[in-house]
PDB file of C-alpha atoms in Angstrom:
ATOM      1  CA  MET A  36      15.322  19.731  -0.500  1.00  0.00           C
ATOM      2  CA  GLY A  37      13.831  17.113  -2.808  1.00  0.00           C
ATOM      3  CA  LYS A  38      10.217  16.259  -3.316  1.00  0.00           C
ATOM      4  CA  ARG A  39       8.166  13.857  -1.218  1.00  0.00           C
ATOM      5  CA  ILE A  40       6.708  11.391  -3.720  1.00  0.00           C
ATOM      6  CA  LEU A  41       4.104   8.701  -3.133  1.00  0.00           C
ATOM      7  CA  VAL A  42       4.570   5.518  -5.173  1.00  0.00           C
ATOM      8  CA  PRO A  43       1.725   3.026  -4.733  1.00  0.00           C
ATOM      9  CA  VAL A  44       3.035  -0.498  -5.338  1.00  0.00           C
ATOM     10  CA  ASP A  45       1.147  -3.702  -6.055  1.00  0.00           C
ATOM     11  CA  GLY A  46       3.780  -6.052  -7.429  1.00  0.00           C
ATOM     12  CA  SER A  47       3.020  -5.240 -11.058  1.00  0.00           C
ATOM     13  CA  GLU A  48       5.631  -4.452 -13.668  1.00  0.00           C
ATOM     14  CA  GLN A  49       4.056  -1.013 -14.051  1.00  0.00           C
ATOM     15  CA  ALA A  50       4.575  -0.246 -10.357  1.00  0.00           C
ATOM     16  CA  HIS A  51       8.235  -1.203 -10.694  1.00  0.00           C
ATOM     17  CA  ARG A  52       8.514   1.099 -13.718  1.00  0.00           C
ATOM     18  CA  ALA A  53       6.938   3.928 -11.743  1.00  0.00           C
ATOM     19  CA  PHE A  54       9.572   3.537  -9.035  1.00  0.00           C
ATOM     20  CA  GLU A  55      12.355   3.383 -11.645  1.00  0.00           C
ATOM     21  CA  PHE A  56      10.998   6.615 -13.145  1.00  0.00           C
ATOM     22  CA  VAL A  57      11.163   8.302  -9.734  1.00  0.00           C
ATOM     23  CA  ALA A  58      14.718   7.042  -9.184  1.00  0.00           C
ATOM     24  CA  GLU A  59      15.804   8.439 -12.577  1.00  0.00           C
ATOM     25  CA  GLU A  60      13.942  11.755 -12.457  1.00  0.00           C
ATOM     26  CA  PHE A  61      14.007  12.590  -8.742  1.00  0.00           C
ATOM     27  CA  GLY A  62      17.221  11.004  -7.465  1.00  0.00           C
ATOM     28  CA  ASP A  63      17.222  12.956  -4.196  1.00  0.00           C
ATOM     29  CA  ALA A  64      13.520  12.605  -3.376  1.00  0.00           C
ATOM     30  CA  GLU A  65      11.888  11.238  -0.286  1.00  0.00           C
ATOM     31  CA  VAL A  66       9.829   8.322  -1.579  1.00  0.00           C
ATOM     32  CA  VAL A  67       6.900   6.772   0.219  1.00  0.00           C
ATOM     33  CA  LEU A  68       6.171   3.250  -1.009  1.00  0.00           C
ATOM     34  CA  LEU A  69       2.529   2.483  -0.278  1.00  0.00           C
ATOM     35  CA  HIS A  70       1.024  -0.967  -0.507  1.00  0.00           C
ATOM     36  CA  VAL A  71      -2.721  -1.210   0.005  1.00  0.00           C
ATOM     37  CA  VAL A  72      -4.077  -4.459   1.391  1.00  0.00           C
ATOM     38  CA  ASN A  73      -7.559  -4.807  -0.058  1.00  0.00           C
ATOM     39  CA  PRO A  74      -9.767  -6.899   2.252  1.00  0.00           C
ATOM     40  CA  ALA A  75     -12.053  -7.683  -0.695  1.00  0.00           C
ATOM     41  CA  GLU A  76      -9.269  -9.923  -2.013  1.00  0.00           C
ATOM     42  CA  ALA A  77      -9.625 -12.234   0.998  1.00  0.00           C
ATOM     43  CA  GLY A  78     -12.742 -13.605  -0.657  1.00  0.00           C
ATOM     44  CA  TYR A  79     -15.860 -15.108   0.753  1.00  0.00           C
ATOM     45  CA  SER A  80     -14.860 -18.733   1.034  1.00  0.00           C
ATOM     46  CA  ALA A  81     -15.866 -20.943   3.920  1.00  0.00           C
ATOM     47  CA  GLN A  82     -12.317 -20.549   5.155  1.00  0.00           C
ATOM     48  CA  ALA A  83     -12.746 -16.754   5.294  1.00  0.00           C
ATOM     49  CA  SER A  84     -15.465 -17.165   7.930  1.00  0.00           C
ATOM     50  CA  ILE A  85     -13.021 -18.776  10.364  1.00  0.00           C
ATOM     51  CA  PRO A  86     -11.922 -16.024  12.790  1.00  0.00           C
ATOM     52  CA  SER A  87      -8.223 -16.862  12.623  1.00  0.00           C
ATOM     53  CA  PHE A  88      -8.228 -16.957   8.821  1.00  0.00           C
ATOM     54  CA  SER A  89      -8.583 -13.210   8.380  1.00  0.00           C
ATOM     55  CA  GLU A  90      -5.710 -12.565  10.767  1.00  0.00           C
ATOM     56  CA  GLU A  91      -3.526 -15.163   9.035  1.00  0.00           C
ATOM     57  CA  TRP A  92      -4.470 -13.736   5.646  1.00  0.00           C
ATOM     58  CA  TYR A  93      -3.589 -10.204   6.755  1.00  0.00           C
ATOM     59  CA  GLU A  94      -0.234 -11.321   8.193  1.00  0.00           C
ATOM     60  CA  SER A  95       0.502 -13.111   4.925  1.00  0.00           C
ATOM     61  CA  GLU A  96      -0.363  -9.964   2.956  1.00  0.00           C
ATOM     62  CA  LYS A  97       1.890  -7.849   5.178  1.00  0.00           C
ATOM     63  CA  ALA A  98       4.787 -10.279   4.687  1.00  0.00           C
ATOM     64  CA  ALA A  99       4.260 -10.205   0.920  1.00  0.00           C
ATOM     65  CA  ALA A 100       4.244  -6.385   1.014  1.00  0.00           C
ATOM     66  CA  GLU A 101       7.543  -6.328   2.912  1.00  0.00           C
ATOM     67  CA  GLU A 102       9.097  -8.626   0.293  1.00  0.00           C
ATOM     68  CA  LEU A 103       7.765  -6.349  -2.437  1.00  0.00           C
ATOM     69  CA  PHE A 104       9.241  -3.289  -0.705  1.00  0.00           C
ATOM     70  CA  SER A 105      12.650  -4.970  -0.478  1.00  0.00           C
ATOM     71  CA  GLU A 106      12.518  -5.923  -4.149  1.00  0.00           C
ATOM     72  CA  ILE A 107      11.663  -2.380  -5.185  1.00  0.00           C
ATOM     73  CA  GLU A 108      14.176  -0.770  -2.845  1.00  0.00           C
ATOM     74  CA  ALA A 109      16.910  -2.826  -4.530  1.00  0.00           C
ATOM     75  CA  LEU A 110      16.205  -0.763  -7.651  1.00  0.00           C
ATOM     76  CA  ALA A 111      17.318   2.354  -5.741  1.00  0.00           C
ATOM     77  CA  ASP A 112      20.951   1.282  -5.413  1.00  0.00           C
ATOM     78  CA  GLY A 113      23.206   4.131  -6.469  1.00  0.00           C
ATOM     79  CA  THR A 114      20.641   6.850  -5.746  1.00  0.00           C
ATOM     80  CA  ASP A 115      20.180   9.262  -2.861  1.00  0.00           C
ATOM     81  CA  LEU A 116      16.523   8.353  -2.438  1.00  0.00           C
ATOM     82  CA  SER A 117      15.150   8.270   1.070  1.00  0.00           C
ATOM     83  CA  ILE A 118      12.553   5.486   1.207  1.00  0.00           C
ATOM     84  CA  GLU A 119       9.689   5.049   3.631  1.00  0.00           C
ATOM     85  CA  ARG A 120       7.398   1.993   3.703  1.00  0.00           C
ATOM     86  CA  GLU A 121       3.668   2.157   4.425  1.00  0.00           C
ATOM     87  CA  ILE A 122       1.027  -0.580   4.476  1.00  0.00           C
ATOM     88  CA  GLU A 123      -2.615   0.477   4.651  1.00  0.00           C
ATOM     89  CA  VAL A 124      -5.852  -1.490   4.534  1.00  0.00           C
ATOM     90  CA  GLY A 125      -8.849  -0.553   2.401  1.00  0.00           C
ATOM     91  CA  LYS A 126      -9.985   0.132  -1.120  1.00  0.00           C
ATOM     92  CA  PRO A 127      -6.893   1.141  -3.103  1.00  0.00           C
ATOM     93  CA  ILE A 128      -8.315   4.277  -4.752  1.00  0.00           C
ATOM     94  CA  ARG A 129      -9.651   5.728  -1.513  1.00  0.00           C
ATOM     95  CA  VAL A 130      -6.551   4.833   0.492  1.00  0.00           C
ATOM     96  CA  ILE A 131      -4.122   6.290  -2.076  1.00  0.00           C
ATOM     97  CA  VAL A 132      -6.022   9.586  -2.354  1.00  0.00           C
ATOM     98  CA  GLU A 133      -6.511   9.940   1.418  1.00  0.00           C
ATOM     99  CA  PHE A 134      -2.887   9.056   2.105  1.00  0.00           C
ATOM    100  CA  ALA A 135      -1.723  11.697  -0.387  1.00  0.00           C
ATOM    101  CA  ASP A 136      -4.011  14.272   1.195  1.00  0.00           C
ATOM    102  CA  GLU A 137      -2.982  13.531   4.781  1.00  0.00           C
ATOM    103  CA  SER A 138       0.740  12.766   4.515  1.00  0.00           C
ATOM    104  CA  GLY A 139       2.168  15.849   2.858  1.00  0.00           C
ATOM    105  CA  VAL A 140       3.304  14.324  -0.418  1.00  0.00           C
ATOM    106  CA  ASP A 141       4.030  16.643  -3.334  1.00  0.00           C
ATOM    107  CA  GLN A 142       3.228  14.171  -6.103  1.00  0.00           C
ATOM    108  CA  ILE A 143       2.005  10.648  -6.833  1.00  0.00           C
ATOM    109  CA  VAL A 144       3.830   8.515  -9.382  1.00  0.00           C
ATOM    110  CA  MET A 145       2.097   5.265 -10.245  1.00  0.00           C
ATOM    111  CA  GLY A 146       1.894   2.581 -12.880  1.00  0.00           C
ATOM    112  CA  SER A 147      -0.777   2.796 -15.534  1.00  0.00           C
ATOM    113  CA  HIS A 148      -2.415  -0.412 -14.358  1.00  0.00           C
ATOM    114  CA  GLY A 149      -1.650  -3.381 -12.180  1.00  0.00           C
ATOM    115  CA  ARG A 150      -4.232  -5.734 -13.585  1.00  0.00           C
ATOM    116  CA  SER A 151      -5.016  -6.992 -17.029  1.00  0.00           C
ATOM    117  CA  GLY A 152      -7.827  -8.591 -18.961  1.00  0.00           C
ATOM    118  CA  VAL A 153     -11.275  -8.998 -17.471  1.00  0.00           C
ATOM    119  CA  THR A 154     -10.331  -7.923 -13.937  1.00  0.00           C
ATOM    120  CA  ARG A 155      -9.095  -4.586 -15.268  1.00  0.00           C
ATOM    121  CA  ILE A 156     -12.365  -4.020 -17.117  1.00  0.00           C
ATOM    122  CA  LEU A 157     -14.525  -5.071 -14.176  1.00  0.00           C
ATOM    123  CA  LEU A 158     -12.598  -3.195 -11.517  1.00  0.00           C
ATOM    124  CA  GLY A 159     -11.837  -0.112 -13.581  1.00  0.00           C
ATOM    125  CA  SER A 160      -8.578   1.734 -13.609  1.00  0.00           C
ATOM    126  CA  VAL A 161      -7.168   2.656 -10.222  1.00  0.00           C
ATOM    127  CA  ALA A 162      -4.754   5.068 -11.891  1.00  0.00           C
ATOM    128  CA  GLU A 163      -7.572   6.868 -13.703  1.00  0.00           C
ATOM    129  CA  ALA A 164      -9.615   7.268 -10.531  1.00  0.00           C
ATOM    130  CA  VAL A 165      -6.587   8.496  -8.578  1.00  0.00           C
ATOM    131  CA  VAL A 166      -5.846  11.080 -11.298  1.00  0.00           C
ATOM    132  CA  ARG A 167      -9.426  12.357 -11.037  1.00  0.00           C
ATOM    133  CA  ARG A 168      -9.507  12.538  -7.218  1.00  0.00           C
ATOM    134  CA  SER A 169      -5.944  13.314  -6.169  1.00  0.00           C
ATOM    135  CA  PRO A 170      -5.208  16.522  -4.264  1.00  0.00           C
ATOM    136  CA  VAL A 171      -1.673  16.556  -5.753  1.00  0.00           C
ATOM    137  CA  PRO A 172      -0.262  16.100  -9.276  1.00  0.00           C
ATOM    138  CA  VAL A 173      -0.176  12.502 -10.533  1.00  0.00           C
ATOM    139  CA  THR A 174       2.293  11.080 -13.013  1.00  0.00           C
ATOM    140  CA  VAL A 175       1.175   7.843 -14.628  1.00  0.00           C
ATOM    141  CA  VAL A 176       3.969   5.636 -15.967  1.00  0.00           C
ATOM    142  CA  ARG A 177       3.172   3.165 -18.739  1.00  0.00           C
TER     143      ARG A 177
END
């Protein structure tokens, strides 16, 4: 039986590369694509204080995640990968580590970074924090 591998995805080129790496190296794996919806990204605008806005924002984020999953799954054509989709809400580092701990994955494969420039410096490296806190081995794809 193949491995169960967690691949956090955020729409970045690095996340796509991480999935491609899994497809090449672990062609018979069970892959869990995880997209974390970060509520901090909703912002603090006047619009965010309207009760229906947060629900609309979340639904929009879920729809975007489903499109992302479909795009990534298309990269699996010709493989025997079994793919599962998961959407969680919270801070990405915490959610990724907790999901890995609670869902029985054998490994995490993730992109080196999903952000660039100032936001990467200010927010720190999600990949680095996951490597430090993960209960399972982590492969970081550049």
